[in-house]
Short mmCIF file of N, CA and C in Angstrom, two decimals:
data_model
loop_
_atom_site.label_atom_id
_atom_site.label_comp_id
_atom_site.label_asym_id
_atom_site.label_seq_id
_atom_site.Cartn_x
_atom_site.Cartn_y
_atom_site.Cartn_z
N UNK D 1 173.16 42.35 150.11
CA UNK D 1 172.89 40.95 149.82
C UNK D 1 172.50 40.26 151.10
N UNK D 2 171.85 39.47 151.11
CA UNK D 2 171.27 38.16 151.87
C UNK D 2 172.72 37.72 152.73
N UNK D 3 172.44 36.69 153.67
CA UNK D 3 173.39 36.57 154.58
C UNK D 3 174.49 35.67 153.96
N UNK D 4 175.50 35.66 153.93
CA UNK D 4 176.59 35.04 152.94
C UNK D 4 176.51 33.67 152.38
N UNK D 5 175.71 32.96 153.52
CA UNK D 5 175.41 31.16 152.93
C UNK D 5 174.58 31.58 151.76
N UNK D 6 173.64 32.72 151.70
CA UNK D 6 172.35 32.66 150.88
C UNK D 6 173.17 32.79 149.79
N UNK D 7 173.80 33.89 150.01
CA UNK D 7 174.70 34.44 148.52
C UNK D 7 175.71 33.46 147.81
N UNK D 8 176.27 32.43 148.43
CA UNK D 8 176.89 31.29 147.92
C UNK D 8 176.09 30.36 147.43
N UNK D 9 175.10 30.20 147.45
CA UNK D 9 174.30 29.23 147.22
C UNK D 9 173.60 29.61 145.76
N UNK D 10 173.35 31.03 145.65
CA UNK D 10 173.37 32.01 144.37
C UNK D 10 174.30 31.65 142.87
N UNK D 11 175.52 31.61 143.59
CA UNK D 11 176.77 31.66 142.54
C UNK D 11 176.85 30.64 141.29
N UNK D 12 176.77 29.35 141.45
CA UNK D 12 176.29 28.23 140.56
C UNK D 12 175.23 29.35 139.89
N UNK D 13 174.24 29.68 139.98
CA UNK D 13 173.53 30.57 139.07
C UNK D 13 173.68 31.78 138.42
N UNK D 14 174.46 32.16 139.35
CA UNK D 14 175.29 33.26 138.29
C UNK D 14 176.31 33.28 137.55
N UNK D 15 177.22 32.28 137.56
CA UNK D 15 177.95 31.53 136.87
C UNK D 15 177.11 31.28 135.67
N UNK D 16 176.08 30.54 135.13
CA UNK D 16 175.22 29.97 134.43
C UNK D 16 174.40 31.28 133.82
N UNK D 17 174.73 32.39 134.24
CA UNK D 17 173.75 33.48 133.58
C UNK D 17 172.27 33.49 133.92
N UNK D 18 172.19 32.45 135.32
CA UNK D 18 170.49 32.63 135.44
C UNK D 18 169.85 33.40 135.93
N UNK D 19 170.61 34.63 136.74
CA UNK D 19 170.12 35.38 137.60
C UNK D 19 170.19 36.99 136.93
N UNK D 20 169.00 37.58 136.80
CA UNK D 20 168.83 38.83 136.36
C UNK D 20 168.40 39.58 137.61
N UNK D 21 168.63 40.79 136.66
CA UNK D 21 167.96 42.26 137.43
C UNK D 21 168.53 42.28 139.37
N UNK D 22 167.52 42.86 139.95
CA UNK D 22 167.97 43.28 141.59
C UNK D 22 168.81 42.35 141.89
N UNK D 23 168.69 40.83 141.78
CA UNK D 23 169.16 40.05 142.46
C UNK D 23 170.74 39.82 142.21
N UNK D 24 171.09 39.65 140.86
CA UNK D 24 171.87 39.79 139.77
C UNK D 24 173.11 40.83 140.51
N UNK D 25 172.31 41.94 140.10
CA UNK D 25 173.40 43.40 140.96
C UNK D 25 173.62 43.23 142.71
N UNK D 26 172.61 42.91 143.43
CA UNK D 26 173.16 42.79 144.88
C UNK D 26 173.92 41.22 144.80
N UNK D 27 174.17 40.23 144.22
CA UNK D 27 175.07 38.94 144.62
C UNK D 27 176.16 39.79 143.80
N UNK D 28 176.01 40.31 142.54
CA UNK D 28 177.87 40.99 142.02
C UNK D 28 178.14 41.86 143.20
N UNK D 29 178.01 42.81 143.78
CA UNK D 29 178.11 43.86 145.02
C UNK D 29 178.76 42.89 146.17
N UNK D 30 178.09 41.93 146.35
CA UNK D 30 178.57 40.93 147.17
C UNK D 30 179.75 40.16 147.16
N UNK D 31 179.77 39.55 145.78
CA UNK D 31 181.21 39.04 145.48
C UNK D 31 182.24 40.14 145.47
N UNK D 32 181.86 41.09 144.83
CA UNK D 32 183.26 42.17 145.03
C UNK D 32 183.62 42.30 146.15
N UNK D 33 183.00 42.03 147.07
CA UNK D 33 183.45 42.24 148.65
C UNK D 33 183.53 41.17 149.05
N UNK D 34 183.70 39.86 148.71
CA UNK D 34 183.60 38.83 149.70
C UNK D 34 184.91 37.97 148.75
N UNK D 35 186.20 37.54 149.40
CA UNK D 35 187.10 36.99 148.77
C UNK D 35 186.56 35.89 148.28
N UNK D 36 186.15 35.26 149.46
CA UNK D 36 185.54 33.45 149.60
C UNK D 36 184.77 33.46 147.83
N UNK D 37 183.49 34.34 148.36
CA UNK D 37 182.46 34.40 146.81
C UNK D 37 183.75 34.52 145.58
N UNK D 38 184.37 35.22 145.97
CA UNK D 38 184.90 35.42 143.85
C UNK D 38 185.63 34.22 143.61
N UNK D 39 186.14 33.28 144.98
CA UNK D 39 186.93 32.35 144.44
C UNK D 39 186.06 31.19 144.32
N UNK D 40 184.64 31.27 144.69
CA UNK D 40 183.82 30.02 144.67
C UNK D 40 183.51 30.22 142.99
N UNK D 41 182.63 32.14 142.76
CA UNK D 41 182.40 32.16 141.12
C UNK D 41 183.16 31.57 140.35
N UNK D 42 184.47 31.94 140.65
CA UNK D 42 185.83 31.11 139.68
C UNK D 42 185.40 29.85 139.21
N UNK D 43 185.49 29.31 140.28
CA UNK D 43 185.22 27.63 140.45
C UNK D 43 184.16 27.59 139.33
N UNK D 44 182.45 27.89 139.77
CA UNK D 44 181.85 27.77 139.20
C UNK D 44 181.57 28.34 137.71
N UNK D 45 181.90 29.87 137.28
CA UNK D 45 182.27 30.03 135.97
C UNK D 45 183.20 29.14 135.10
N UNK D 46 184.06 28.32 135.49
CA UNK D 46 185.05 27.58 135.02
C UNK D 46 183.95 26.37 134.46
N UNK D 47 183.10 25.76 135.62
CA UNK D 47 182.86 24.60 135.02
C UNK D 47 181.34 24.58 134.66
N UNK D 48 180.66 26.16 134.65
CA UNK D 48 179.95 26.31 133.41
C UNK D 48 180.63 26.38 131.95
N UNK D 49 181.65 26.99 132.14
CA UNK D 49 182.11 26.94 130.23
C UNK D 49 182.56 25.53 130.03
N UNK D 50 182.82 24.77 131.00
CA UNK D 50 183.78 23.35 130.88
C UNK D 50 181.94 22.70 130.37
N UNK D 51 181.58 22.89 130.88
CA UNK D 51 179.76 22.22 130.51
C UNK D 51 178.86 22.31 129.36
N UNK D 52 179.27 24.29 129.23
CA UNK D 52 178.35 24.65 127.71
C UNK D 52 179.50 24.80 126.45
N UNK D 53 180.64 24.10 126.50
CA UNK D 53 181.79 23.97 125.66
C UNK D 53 181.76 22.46 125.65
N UNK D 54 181.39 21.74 126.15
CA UNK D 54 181.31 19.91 125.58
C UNK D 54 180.65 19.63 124.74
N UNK D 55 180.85 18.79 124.19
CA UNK D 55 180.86 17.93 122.90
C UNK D 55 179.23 16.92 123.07
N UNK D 56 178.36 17.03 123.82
CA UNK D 56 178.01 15.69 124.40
C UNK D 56 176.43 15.94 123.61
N UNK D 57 175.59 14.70 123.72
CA UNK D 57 174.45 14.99 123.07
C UNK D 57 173.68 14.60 124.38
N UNK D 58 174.16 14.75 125.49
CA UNK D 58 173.33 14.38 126.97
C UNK D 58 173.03 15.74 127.27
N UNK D 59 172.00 15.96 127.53
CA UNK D 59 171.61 17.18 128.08
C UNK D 59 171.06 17.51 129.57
N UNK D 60 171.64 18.28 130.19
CA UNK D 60 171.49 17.95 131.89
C UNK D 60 169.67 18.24 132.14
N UNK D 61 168.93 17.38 133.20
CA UNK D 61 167.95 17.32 133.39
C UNK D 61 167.41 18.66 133.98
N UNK D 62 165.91 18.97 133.80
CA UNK D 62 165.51 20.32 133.98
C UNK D 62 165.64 20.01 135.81
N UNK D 63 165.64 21.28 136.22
CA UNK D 63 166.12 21.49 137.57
C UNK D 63 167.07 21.01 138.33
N UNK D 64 168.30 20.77 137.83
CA UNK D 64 169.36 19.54 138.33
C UNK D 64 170.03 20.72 139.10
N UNK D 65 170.31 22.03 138.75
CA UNK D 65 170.92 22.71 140.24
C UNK D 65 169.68 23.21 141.37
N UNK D 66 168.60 23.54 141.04
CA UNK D 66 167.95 23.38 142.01
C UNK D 66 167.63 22.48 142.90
N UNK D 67 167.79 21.06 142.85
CA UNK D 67 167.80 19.65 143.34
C UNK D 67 169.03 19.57 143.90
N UNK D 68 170.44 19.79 143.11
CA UNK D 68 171.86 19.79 144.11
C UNK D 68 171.52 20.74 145.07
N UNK D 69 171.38 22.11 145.11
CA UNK D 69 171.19 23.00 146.21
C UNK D 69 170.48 22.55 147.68
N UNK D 70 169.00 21.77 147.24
CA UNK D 70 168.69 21.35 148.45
C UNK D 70 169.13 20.43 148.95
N UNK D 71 169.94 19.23 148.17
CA UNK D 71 170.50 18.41 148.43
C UNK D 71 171.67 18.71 149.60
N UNK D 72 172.29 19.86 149.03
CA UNK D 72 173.40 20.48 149.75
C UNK D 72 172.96 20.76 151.24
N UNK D 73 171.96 21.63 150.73
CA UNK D 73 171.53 22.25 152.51
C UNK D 73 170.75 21.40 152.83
N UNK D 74 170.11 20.03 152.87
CA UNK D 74 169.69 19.27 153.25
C UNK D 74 171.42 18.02 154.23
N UNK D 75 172.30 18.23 154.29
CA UNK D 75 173.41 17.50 154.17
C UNK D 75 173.98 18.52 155.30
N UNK D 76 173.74 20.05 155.22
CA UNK D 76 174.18 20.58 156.43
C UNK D 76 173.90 20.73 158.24
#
């Protein structure tokens, strides 16, 4: 996997089921080895089901984690 910021920055998407194939298998390879990653997936698997388990008729805007992400590393 990519250098560990890259691979955290991943997780929100794999949480969400967005990430297939090569990429998919080297960030899981990664989390199995990286404590930090499985406890960030946690985080983020948690509040994908807390998200696609609500009740709401708001539907989150197209690209809204790609926009937090740069937001993020724009802030570092």
């Amino acid at each position: 996997m990519k250098r560990h910021e890259e691979a955290a920055e991943l997780l929100p998407l794999l949480a969400a089921g967005q990430l297939s194939g090569p990429e998919r298998e080297a960030l899981q390879a990664h989390v199995r080895a990286c404590g930090e990653c499985q406890a960030d997936l946690a985080l983020w698997t948690a509040l994908s089901r807390e998200i696609q388990g609500a009740q709401s008729d708001v539907a989150a805007p197209g690209g809204l984690v790609e926009r937090a992400l740069e937001q993020a590393r724009g802030a570092q």
